[in-house]
PDB file of C-alpha atoms and ligand atoms in Angstrom:
ATOM      1  CA  MET A   1      -8.110  21.188  -1.698  1.00 51.00           C
ATOM      2  CA  ASN A   2     -10.142  18.054  -0.984  1.00 46.00           C
ATOM      3  CA  SER A   3     -13.413  19.341  -2.397  1.00 56.00           C
ATOM      4  CA  THR A   4     -11.888  19.716  -5.871  1.00 72.00           C
ATOM      5  CA  PHE A   5     -10.265  16.310  -5.875  1.00 89.00           C
ATOM      6  CA  LYS A   6     -11.167  14.111  -8.841  1.00 94.00           C
ATOM      7  CA  MET A   7      -9.573  10.983 -10.279  1.00 96.00           C
ATOM      8  CA  ASN A   8      -9.705  11.222 -14.076  1.00 95.00           C
ATOM      9  CA  SER A   9      -8.207   7.907 -15.160  1.00 96.00           C
ATOM     10  CA  LEU A  10     -10.813   5.546 -13.684  1.00 97.00           C
ATOM     11  CA  GLY A  11     -14.011   6.660 -15.402  1.00 95.00           C
ATOM     12  CA  ASP A  12     -17.307   7.858 -13.968  1.00 96.00           C
ATOM     13  CA  GLY A  13     -18.770   5.863 -11.106  1.00 97.00           C
ATOM     14  CA  TYR A  14     -15.529   4.051 -10.311  1.00 98.00           C
ATOM     15  CA  ARG A  15     -15.433   1.817  -7.251  1.00 98.00           C
ATOM     16  CA  ALA A  16     -12.516   1.816  -4.821  1.00 98.00           C
ATOM     17  CA  LEU A  17     -11.280  -0.675  -2.233  1.00 98.00           C
ATOM     18  CA  VAL A  18      -8.897   0.410   0.532  1.00 99.00           C
ATOM     19  CA  ILE A  19      -7.066  -2.270   2.551  1.00 98.00           C
ATOM     20  CA  GLY A  20      -5.653  -0.895   5.806  1.00 98.00           C
ATOM     21  CA  ALA A  21      -8.425   1.679   5.835  1.00 98.00           C
ATOM     22  CA  SER A  22      -8.068   2.385   9.571  1.00 98.00           C
ATOM     23  CA  GLY A  23      -4.505   3.751   9.332  1.00 98.00           C
ATOM     24  CA  ALA A  24      -3.520   7.384   8.872  1.00 98.00           C
ATOM     25  CA  LEU A  25      -2.996   7.058   5.127  1.00 98.00           C
ATOM     26  CA  GLY A  26      -5.850   4.576   4.685  1.00 98.00           C
ATOM     27  CA  THR A  27      -8.283   6.946   6.407  1.00 98.00           C
ATOM     28  CA  ALA A  28      -7.053   9.879   4.323  1.00 98.00           C
ATOM     29  CA  PHE A  29      -7.466   7.868   1.102  1.00 98.00           C
ATOM     30  CA  CYS A  30     -11.036   6.965   2.058  1.00 98.00           C
ATOM     31  CA  GLU A  31     -11.908  10.570   2.917  1.00 98.00           C
ATOM     32  CA  LEU A  32     -10.623  11.861  -0.416  1.00 98.00           C
ATOM     33  CA  LEU A  33     -12.238   9.106  -2.457  1.00 98.00           C
ATOM     34  CA  ASN A  34     -15.564   9.667  -0.702  1.00 97.00           C
ATOM     35  CA  GLU A  35     -15.384  13.316  -1.772  1.00 96.00           C
ATOM     36  CA  ASP A  36     -14.616  12.517  -5.423  1.00 97.00           C
ATOM     37  CA  PRO A  37     -17.864  12.958  -7.389  1.00 96.00           C
ATOM     38  CA  ARG A  38     -16.653  10.326  -9.859  1.00 97.00           C
ATOM     39  CA  CYS A  39     -16.288   7.668  -7.147  1.00 98.00           C
ATOM     40  CA  SER A  40     -19.478   5.712  -6.551  1.00 98.00           C
ATOM     41  CA  ALA A  41     -18.332   3.532  -3.647  1.00 98.00           C
ATOM     42  CA  VAL A  42     -15.421   3.147  -1.258  1.00 98.00           C
ATOM     43  CA  ARG A  43     -15.080  -0.240   0.435  1.00 98.00           C
ATOM     44  CA  GLU A  44     -12.929  -0.113   3.584  1.00 98.00           C
ATOM     45  CA  LEU A  45     -11.156  -3.264   4.706  1.00 98.00           C
ATOM     46  CA  GLY A  46      -9.089  -3.973   7.798  1.00 98.00           C
ATOM     47  CA  ARG A  47      -8.816  -6.078  10.893  1.00 98.00           C
ATOM     48  CA  ASN A  48     -11.994  -4.550  12.335  1.00 97.00           C
ATOM     49  CA  SER A  49     -14.141  -4.249   9.212  1.00 98.00           C
ATOM     50  CA  VAL A  50     -16.855  -6.653   8.128  1.00 98.00           C
ATOM     51  CA  PRO A  51     -15.651  -8.794   6.486  1.00 98.00           C
ATOM     52  CA  GLY A  52     -12.366  -8.553   8.344  1.00 98.00           C
ATOM     53  CA  LEU A  53      -8.940  -8.866   6.751  1.00 98.00           C
ATOM     54  CA  ASP A  54      -6.025  -9.576   9.083  1.00 98.00           C
ATOM     55  CA  LEU A  55      -2.687  -9.943   7.340  1.00 98.00           C
ATOM     56  CA  GLU A  56      -1.489 -12.111  10.229  1.00 98.00           C
ATOM     57  CA  LYS A  57      -4.427 -14.484   9.690  1.00 98.00           C
ATOM     58  CA  PRO A  58      -3.804 -15.696   6.129  1.00 98.00           C
ATOM     59  CA  ASP A  59      -7.182 -17.454   5.883  1.00 98.00           C
ATOM     60  CA  SER A  60      -8.962 -14.140   6.389  1.00 98.00           C
ATOM     61  CA  ILE A  61      -7.574 -12.854   3.061  1.00 98.00           C
ATOM     62  CA  PRO A  62      -9.321 -15.252   0.616  1.00 98.00           C
ATOM     63  CA  TRP A  63     -12.351 -15.141   2.897  1.00 98.00           C
ATOM     64  CA  ALA A  64     -12.627 -11.339   2.645  1.00 98.00           C
ATOM     65  CA  ALA A  65     -12.036 -11.469  -1.111  1.00 98.00           C
ATOM     66  CA  ALA A  66     -14.787 -14.067  -1.540  1.00 98.00           C
ATOM     67  CA  GLU A  67     -17.178 -11.914   0.493  1.00 98.00           C
ATOM     68  CA  LEU A  68     -16.501  -8.936  -1.794  1.00 98.00           C
ATOM     69  CA  ALA A  69     -16.615 -10.867  -5.080  1.00 97.00           C
ATOM     70  CA  GLU A  70     -20.269 -10.006  -5.589  1.00 97.00           C
ATOM     71  CA  GLU A  71     -19.717  -6.250  -5.479  1.00 97.00           C
ATOM     72  CA  ALA A  72     -16.521  -6.404  -7.602  1.00 97.00           C
ATOM     73  CA  PRO A  73     -14.976  -5.317  -9.897  1.00 98.00           C
ATOM     74  CA  TYR A  74     -13.140  -2.383  -8.396  1.00 98.00           C
ATOM     75  CA  GLN A  75     -11.401   0.127 -10.611  1.00 98.00           C
ATOM     76  CA  LEU A  76      -8.999   1.120  -7.822  1.00 98.00           C
ATOM     77  CA  ILE A  77      -7.449  -0.984  -5.055  1.00 99.00           C
ATOM     78  CA  LEU A  78      -5.137   0.640  -2.496  1.00 99.00           C
ATOM     79  CA  HIS A  79      -3.148  -1.418  -0.022  1.00 99.00           C
ATOM     80  CA  ALA A  80      -2.261   0.957   2.832  1.00 98.00           C
ATOM     81  CA  ALA A  81      -1.517  -1.522   5.631  1.00 98.00           C
ATOM     82  CA  GLY A  82       1.935  -1.976   7.096  1.00 98.00           C
ATOM     83  CA  LEU A  83       3.897  -2.602  10.279  1.00 98.00           C
ATOM     84  CA  LEU A  84       7.094  -0.969  11.541  1.00 98.00           C
ATOM     85  CA  HIS A  85       6.796  -1.274  15.308  1.00 97.00           C
ATOM     86  CA  ARG A  86       4.441  -2.257  18.084  1.00 97.00           C
ATOM     87  CA  ASP A  87       4.797  -2.936  21.816  1.00 94.00           C
ATOM     88  CA  ASP A  88       6.896  -6.067  21.335  1.00 94.00           C
ATOM     89  CA  ILE A  89       8.667  -4.965  18.114  1.00 97.00           C
ATOM     90  CA  LYS A  90      11.209  -2.175  17.708  1.00 96.00           C
ATOM     91  CA  PRO A  91      13.147  -1.475  14.493  1.00 97.00           C
ATOM     92  CA  GLU A  92      16.630  -2.986  14.869  1.00 97.00           C
ATOM     93  CA  LYS A  93      19.529  -0.538  15.080  1.00 97.00           C
ATOM     94  CA  SER A  94      22.050  -3.369  14.662  1.00 98.00           C
ATOM     95  CA  TYR A  95      22.167  -6.924  13.356  1.00 98.00           C
ATOM     96  CA  SER A  96      22.690  -7.894  16.993  1.00 98.00           C
ATOM     97  CA  ALA A  97      19.046  -6.926  17.658  1.00 98.00           C
ATOM     98  CA  ILE A  98      17.535  -9.220  14.986  1.00 98.00           C
ATOM     99  CA  GLU A  99      14.814 -11.418  16.547  1.00 98.00           C
ATOM    100  CA  ALA A 100      13.025 -14.273  14.797  1.00 98.00           C
ATOM    101  CA  ASP A 101       9.583 -13.359  16.184  1.00 97.00           C
ATOM    102  CA  ALA A 102       9.811  -9.733  15.096  1.00 98.00           C
ATOM    103  CA  LEU A 103      11.127 -10.681  11.656  1.00 98.00           C
ATOM    104  CA  GLN A 104       8.266 -13.109  11.210  1.00 98.00           C
ATOM    105  CA  ALA A 105       5.592 -10.630  12.276  1.00 98.00           C
ATOM    106  CA  ILE A 106       6.924  -7.800  10.110  1.00 98.00           C
ATOM    107  CA  PHE A 107       7.279 -10.065   7.080  1.00 98.00           C
ATOM    108  CA  GLN A 108       3.814 -11.477   7.666  1.00 98.00           C
ATOM    109  CA  VAL A 109       2.217  -8.008   7.610  1.00 98.00           C
ATOM    110  CA  ASN A 110       4.421  -6.296   5.017  1.00 98.00           C
ATOM    111  CA  THR A 111       5.202  -9.130   2.605  1.00 98.00           C
ATOM    112  CA  LEU A 112       3.435 -12.478   3.016  1.00 98.00           C
ATOM    113  CA  GLY A 113      -0.003 -10.978   3.681  1.00 98.00           C
ATOM    114  CA  PRO A 114       0.267  -8.585   0.709  1.00 98.00           C
ATOM    115  CA  ALA A 115       1.373 -11.510  -1.505  1.00 98.00           C
ATOM    116  CA  LEU A 116      -1.918 -13.220  -0.693  1.00 98.00           C
ATOM    117  CA  VAL A 117      -3.730  -9.915  -1.213  1.00 99.00           C
ATOM    118  CA  LEU A 118      -2.310  -9.877  -4.756  1.00 98.00           C
ATOM    119  CA  ARG A 119      -3.455 -13.435  -5.309  1.00 98.00           C
ATOM    120  CA  HIS A 120      -6.996 -12.945  -4.048  1.00 98.00           C
ATOM    121  CA  PHE A 121      -7.739  -9.301  -4.852  1.00 98.00           C
ATOM    122  CA  LEU A 122      -6.167  -8.817  -8.298  1.00 98.00           C
ATOM    123  CA  PRO A 123      -9.022 -10.943  -9.726  1.00 98.00           C
ATOM    124  CA  LEU A 124     -11.408  -8.346  -8.244  1.00 98.00           C
ATOM    125  CA  LEU A 125      -9.660  -5.493 -10.075  1.00 98.00           C
ATOM    126  CA  GLU A 126     -11.119  -4.426 -13.399  1.00 98.00           C
ATOM    127  CA  PRO A 127      -8.609  -5.157 -16.193  1.00 97.00           C
ATOM    128  CA  ARG A 128      -8.323  -1.395 -16.892  1.00 97.00           C
ATOM    129  CA  GLY A 129      -8.040  -0.579 -13.201  1.00 98.00           C
ATOM    130  CA  ALA A 130      -5.161   0.460 -10.940  1.00 98.00           C
ATOM    131  CA  MET A 131      -3.754  -1.096  -7.793  1.00 98.00           C
ATOM    132  CA  ALA A 132      -1.181   0.635  -5.607  1.00 98.00           C
ATOM    133  CA  VAL A 133       0.620  -0.859  -2.627  1.00 98.00           C
ATOM    134  CA  LEU A 134       2.320   1.357  -0.064  1.00 98.00           C
ATOM    135  CA  SER A 135       5.959   0.440   0.345  1.00 98.00           C
ATOM    136  CA  ALA A 136       8.732   2.648   1.745  1.00 98.00           C
ATOM    137  CA  LYS A 137      11.889   4.236   0.389  1.00 98.00           C
ATOM    138  CA  VAL A 138      13.856   2.474   3.123  1.00 97.00           C
ATOM    139  CA  GLY A 139      12.952  -0.732   1.255  1.00 98.00           C
ATOM    140  CA  SER A 140      15.163   0.436  -1.617  1.00 98.00           C
ATOM    141  CA  ILE A 141      18.378  -1.618  -1.631  1.00 98.00           C
ATOM    142  CA  GLY A 142      20.058   0.894  -3.940  1.00 97.00           C
ATOM    143  CA  ASP A 143      19.194   3.814  -1.652  1.00 96.00           C
ATOM    144  CA  ASN A 144      20.195   2.162   1.642  1.00 96.00           C
ATOM    145  CA  ARG A 145      22.799   4.504   3.074  1.00 94.00           C
ATOM    146  CA  LEU A 146      21.968   4.426   6.789  1.00 95.00           C
ATOM    147  CA  GLY A 147      21.511   0.719   7.569  1.00 96.00           C
ATOM    148  CA  GLY A 148      19.368  -0.427  10.489  1.00 97.00           C
ATOM    149  CA  TRP A 149      15.659  -1.368  10.439  1.00 98.00           C
ATOM    150  CA  TYR A 150      16.512  -4.844   9.150  1.00 98.00           C
ATOM    151  CA  ALA A 151      13.070  -6.436   9.206  1.00 98.00           C
ATOM    152  CA  TYR A 152      11.148  -3.436   7.857  1.00 98.00           C
ATOM    153  CA  ARG A 153      13.667  -2.686   5.087  1.00 98.00           C
ATOM    154  CA  ALA A 154      13.883  -6.324   3.992  1.00 98.00           C
ATOM    155  CA  SER A 155      10.115  -6.842   4.130  1.00 98.00           C
ATOM    156  CA  LYS A 156       9.502  -3.801   1.917  1.00 98.00           C
ATOM    157  CA  ALA A 157      12.269  -4.813  -0.515  1.00 98.00           C
ATOM    158  CA  ALA A 158      10.608  -8.223  -0.825  1.00 98.00           C
ATOM    159  CA  LEU A 159       7.209  -6.553  -1.215  1.00 98.00           C
ATOM    160  CA  ASN A 160       8.635  -4.506  -4.086  1.00 98.00           C
ATOM    161  CA  MET A 161       9.827  -7.701  -5.771  1.00 98.00           C
ATOM    162  CA  LEU A 162       6.345  -9.201  -5.462  1.00 98.00           C
ATOM    163  CA  ILE A 163       4.780  -6.130  -7.067  1.00 98.00           C
ATOM    164  CA  LYS A 164       7.334  -6.066  -9.870  1.00 98.00           C
ATOM    165  CA  THR A 165       6.803  -9.763 -10.518  1.00 98.00           C
ATOM    166  CA  ALA A 166       3.015  -9.492 -10.570  1.00 98.00           C
ATOM    167  CA  ALA A 167       3.165  -6.419 -12.820  1.00 98.00           C
ATOM    168  CA  THR A 168       5.414  -8.297 -15.248  1.00 98.00           C
ATOM    169  CA  GLU A 169       2.862 -11.097 -15.404  1.00 98.00           C
ATOM    170  CA  LEU A 170      -0.024  -8.644 -15.795  1.00 98.00           C
ATOM    171  CA  ALA A 171       1.760  -6.887 -18.667  1.00 97.00           C
ATOM    172  CA  ARG A 172       1.362 -10.159 -20.577  1.00 97.00           C
ATOM    173  CA  THR A 173      -2.091 -11.165 -19.406  1.00 96.00           C
ATOM    174  CA  ARG A 174      -3.901  -7.872 -18.670  1.00 97.00           C
ATOM    175  CA  PRO A 175      -1.746  -5.161 -20.282  1.00 97.00           C
ATOM    176  CA  GLN A 176      -4.025  -2.275 -19.328  1.00 97.00           C
ATOM    177  CA  THR A 177      -3.888  -3.005 -15.612  1.00 98.00           C
ATOM    178  CA  ARG A 178      -1.659  -0.628 -13.616  1.00 98.00           C
ATOM    179  CA  LEU A 179       0.154  -1.942 -10.549  1.00 98.00           C
ATOM    180  CA  PHE A 180       2.524   0.258  -8.549  1.00 98.00           C
ATOM    181  CA  THR A 181       4.555   0.234  -5.378  1.00 98.00           C
ATOM    182  CA  LEU A 182       4.596   3.696  -3.793  1.00 98.00           C
ATOM    183  CA  HIS A 183       6.576   5.594  -1.164  1.00 98.00           C
ATOM    184  CA  PRO A 184       4.353   8.107   0.630  1.00 98.00           C
ATOM    185  CA  GLY A 185       7.199  10.166   2.128  1.00 96.00           C
ATOM    186  CA  THR A 186       7.347  10.792   5.856  1.00 95.00           C
ATOM    187  CA  VAL A 187       3.755  11.125   6.995  1.00 96.00           C
ATOM    188  CA  ILE A 188       2.323  11.913  10.418  1.00 95.00           C
ATOM    189  CA  SER A 189       0.969   8.608  11.738  1.00 95.00           C
ATOM    190  CA  GLY A 190       1.309   6.135  14.565  1.00 92.00           C
ATOM    191  CA  LEU A 191       3.748   4.176  12.415  1.00 95.00           C
ATOM    192  CA  SER A 192       6.162   7.095  11.982  1.00 93.00           C
ATOM    193  CA  GLN A 193       5.548   8.831  15.316  1.00 90.00           C
ATOM    194  CA  PRO A 194       8.535   7.508  17.325  1.00 92.00           C
ATOM    195  CA  PHE A 195      10.975   8.036  14.435  1.00 90.00           C
ATOM    196  CA  ARG A 196      10.108  11.345  12.854  1.00 78.00           C
ATOM    197  CA  GLY A 197      12.738  13.344  14.708  1.00 73.00           C
ATOM    198  CA  THR A 198      13.077  16.785  13.232  1.00 61.00           C
ATOM    199  CA  SER A 199      12.152  15.690   9.722  1.00 73.00           C
ATOM    200  CA  ALA A 200       9.263  17.474   8.090  1.00 85.00           C
ATOM    201  CA  ALA A 201       6.473  14.901   8.260  1.00 93.00           C
ATOM    202  CA  ARG A 202       3.439  15.731   6.143  1.00 94.00           C
ATOM    203  CA  PRO A 203      -0.206  15.323   7.140  1.00 96.00           C
ATOM    204  CA  ALA A 204      -1.733  12.126   5.753  1.00 97.00           C
ATOM    205  CA  SER A 205      -4.391  14.160   3.902  1.00 97.00           C
ATOM    206  CA  ILE A 206      -1.700  15.874   1.827  1.00 97.00           C
ATOM    207  CA  ALA A 207       0.235  12.659   1.210  1.00 98.00           C
ATOM    208  CA  ALA A 208      -2.937  10.817   0.154  1.00 98.00           C
ATOM    209  CA  HIS A 209      -3.809  13.617  -2.259  1.00 98.00           C
ATOM    210  CA  GLU A 210      -0.331  13.496  -3.780  1.00 98.00           C
ATOM    211  CA  LEU A 211      -0.406   9.712  -4.113  1.00 98.00           C
ATOM    212  CA  LEU A 212      -3.864   9.566  -5.703  1.00 98.00           C
ATOM    213  CA  SER A 213      -2.883  12.324  -8.138  1.00 98.00           C
ATOM    214  CA  LEU A 214       0.239  10.359  -8.992  1.00 98.00           C
ATOM    215  CA  ILE A 215      -1.743   7.141  -9.609  1.00 98.00           C
ATOM    216  CA  ASP A 216      -4.041   9.167 -11.850  1.00 98.00           C
ATOM    217  CA  ARG A 217      -1.079  10.375 -13.943  1.00 97.00           C
ATOM    218  CA  LEU A 218       0.765   7.067 -14.232  1.00 98.00           C
ATOM    219  CA  THR A 219      -0.009   4.899 -17.246  1.00 97.00           C
ATOM    220  CA  SER A 220       0.190   1.184 -17.916  1.00 97.00           C
ATOM    221  CA  ALA A 221       3.679   1.841 -19.343  1.00 97.00           C
ATOM    222  CA  ASP A 222       4.718   2.837 -15.783  1.00 98.00           C
ATOM    223  CA  SER A 223       3.259  -0.318 -14.245  1.00 98.00           C
ATOM    224  CA  GLY A 224       5.566  -2.400 -12.071  1.00 98.00           C
ATOM    225  CA  ASN A 225       7.708   0.521 -10.932  1.00 98.00           C
ATOM    226  CA  PHE A 226       8.520   2.007  -7.535  1.00 98.00           C
ATOM    227  CA  PHE A 227       7.582   5.671  -7.224  1.00 98.00           C
ATOM    228  CA  ALA A 228       7.868   8.310  -4.539  1.00 98.00           C
ATOM    229  CA  TYR A 229       4.869  10.577  -3.937  1.00 98.00           C
ATOM    230  CA  THR A 230       6.713  13.232  -5.968  1.00 98.00           C
ATOM    231  CA  GLY A 231       6.564  11.062  -9.076  1.00 98.00           C
ATOM    232  CA  GLU A 232      10.295  10.301  -8.877  1.00 98.00           C
ATOM    233  CA  ARG A 233      11.151   6.703  -9.820  1.00 98.00           C
ATOM    234  CA  LEU A 234      13.032   5.103  -6.965  1.00 98.00           C
ATOM    235  CA  PRO A 235      15.836   2.579  -7.377  1.00 98.00           C
ATOM    236  CA  TRP A 236      15.136  -0.971  -6.324  1.00 98.00           C
TER     237      TRP A 236
HETATM  238  N1  NAP B   1       3.961   7.150   7.841  1.00 57.83           N
HETATM  239  C1  NAP B   1       5.094   7.181   7.158  1.00 57.83           C
HETATM  240  O1  NAP B   1       5.925   8.091   7.355  1.00 57.83           O
HETATM  241  C2  NAP B   1       5.398   6.113   6.132  1.00 57.83           C
HETATM  242  C3  NAP B   1       6.595   6.214   5.416  1.00 57.83           C
HETATM  243  C4  NAP B   1       6.881   5.229   4.453  1.00 57.83           C
HETATM  244  C5  NAP B   1       5.988   4.202   4.210  1.00 57.83           C
HETATM  245  N2  NAP B   1       4.812   4.134   4.933  1.00 57.83           N
HETATM  246  C6  NAP B   1       3.912   3.013   4.646  1.00 57.83           C
HETATM  247  O2  NAP B   1       2.593   3.487   4.446  1.00 57.83           O
HETATM  248  C7  NAP B   1       1.644   2.503   4.889  1.00 57.83           C
HETATM  249  C8  NAP B   1       0.621   3.159   5.814  1.00 57.83           C
HETATM  250  O3  NAP B   1       1.290   3.659   6.948  1.00 57.83           O
HETATM  251  P1  NAP B   1       0.608   4.677   7.979  1.00 57.83           P
HETATM  252  O4  NAP B   1       1.642   5.716   8.221  1.00 57.83           O
HETATM  253  O5  NAP B   1      -0.756   5.062   7.518  1.00 57.83           O
HETATM  254  O6  NAP B   1       0.552   3.742   9.272  1.00 57.83           O
HETATM  255  P2  NAP B   1      -0.589   3.503  10.369  1.00 57.83           P
HETATM  256  O7  NAP B   1      -1.379   4.735  10.615  1.00 57.83           O
HETATM  257  O8  NAP B   1       0.122   2.843  11.510  1.00 57.83           O
HETATM  258  O9  NAP B   1      -1.545   2.441   9.641  1.00 57.83           O
HETATM  259  C9  NAP B   1      -1.134   1.106   9.474  1.00 57.83           C
HETATM  260  C10 NAP B   1      -2.301   0.311   8.930  1.00 57.83           C
HETATM  261  O10 NAP B   1      -1.864  -1.039   8.780  1.00 57.83           O
HETATM  262  C11 NAP B   1      -2.853  -1.870   9.374  1.00 57.83           C
HETATM  263  N3  NAP B   1      -2.334  -3.133   9.843  1.00 57.83           N
HETATM  264  C12 NAP B   1      -1.301  -3.381  10.682  1.00 57.83           C
HETATM  265  N4  NAP B   1      -1.208  -4.690  10.938  1.00 57.83           N
HETATM  266  C13 NAP B   1      -2.218  -5.297  10.256  1.00 57.83           C
HETATM  267  C14 NAP B   1      -2.666  -6.624  10.110  1.00 57.83           C
HETATM  268  N5  NAP B   1      -2.083  -7.632  10.767  1.00 57.83           N
HETATM  269  N6  NAP B   1      -3.718  -6.862   9.311  1.00 57.83           N
HETATM  270  C15 NAP B   1      -4.355  -5.875   8.668  1.00 57.83           C
HETATM  271  N7  NAP B   1      -3.987  -4.589   8.773  1.00 57.83           N
HETATM  272  C16 NAP B   1      -2.929  -4.307   9.547  1.00 57.83           C
HETATM  273  C17 NAP B   1      -3.372  -1.052  10.539  1.00 57.83           C
HETATM  274  O11 NAP B   1      -4.594  -1.612  10.995  1.00 57.83           O
HETATM  275  P3  NAP B   1      -5.071  -1.508  12.549  1.00 57.83           P
HETATM  276  O12 NAP B   1      -5.726  -0.156  12.652  1.00 57.83           O
HETATM  277  O13 NAP B   1      -6.014  -2.643  12.689  1.00 57.83           O
HETATM  278  O14 NAP B   1      -3.833  -1.620  13.385  1.00 57.83           O
HETATM  279  C18 NAP B   1      -3.521   0.293   9.865  1.00 57.83           C
HETATM  280  O15 NAP B   1      -4.706   0.325   9.106  1.00 57.83           O
HETATM  281  C19 NAP B   1       2.460   1.368   5.511  1.00 57.83           C
HETATM  282  O16 NAP B   1       2.644   0.345   4.566  1.00 57.83           O
HETATM  283  C20 NAP B   1       3.804   2.030   5.799  1.00 57.83           C
HETATM  284  O17 NAP B   1       4.863   1.081   5.802  1.00 57.83           O
HETATM  285  C21 NAP B   1       4.499   5.071   5.871  1.00 57.83           C
END
């Protein structure tokens, strides 16, 4: 499947930038893009890349963008970083488990950091290019039937608002730019590992293929919307 993968909407020799390139989905995006004969370069960014970009170190974001300005523009920017849990952070099952430190860390990685990524990396995107940010269906307020996961849900809902707001601005200033917030489905990764239960999690390679194909199909008229990997538009 991978060997035949080609993005058609970005032109020959397009350049891609993947933020969160070390994660399961980030790695799968990079592998696919590196195999696309139309893609001339894939720049991988993360906490351990050079330059480094750490969403919990806000100064690193403009710094990384400035370091990459010379090789810009990119025709495709993917933001595949995110945080659900780590040693000191567990998704809250009840409002009684809400902790200020965990809320702050999750919002820093999932919302505040990406807001600065929009500020500093959208100028590196070609006006006809596409940027997609990985969100999560649990960030949909309209679809919230189970409750729980306060910080993660709220951080992704706020992320969706940032994307919608930036896309609304871009529709006026750079109408051919495409900006999307995407739900990858349940994907096998460290992020989902403790919570997958019996649900059918998909390999990241398949999810990345589906998401890139979706980006390729979506037009500037779709910009600013929240899509699942299936192409379904999700409610805010
Ligand atoms: N997997 C799923 O089932 C699922 C479902 C819905 C939505 N998503 C979303 O999809 C995205 C990718 O998830 P994944 O499953 O690929 O997770 P993953 O394998 O855990 O990857 C997470 C990525 O985020 C990066 N990251 C975390 N904190 C960071 C920070 N402070 N600064 C910079 N980068 C940071 C990680 O970098 P390090 O390697 O440096 O830690 C890693 O590259 C996330 O936004 C997630 O919310 C995933």
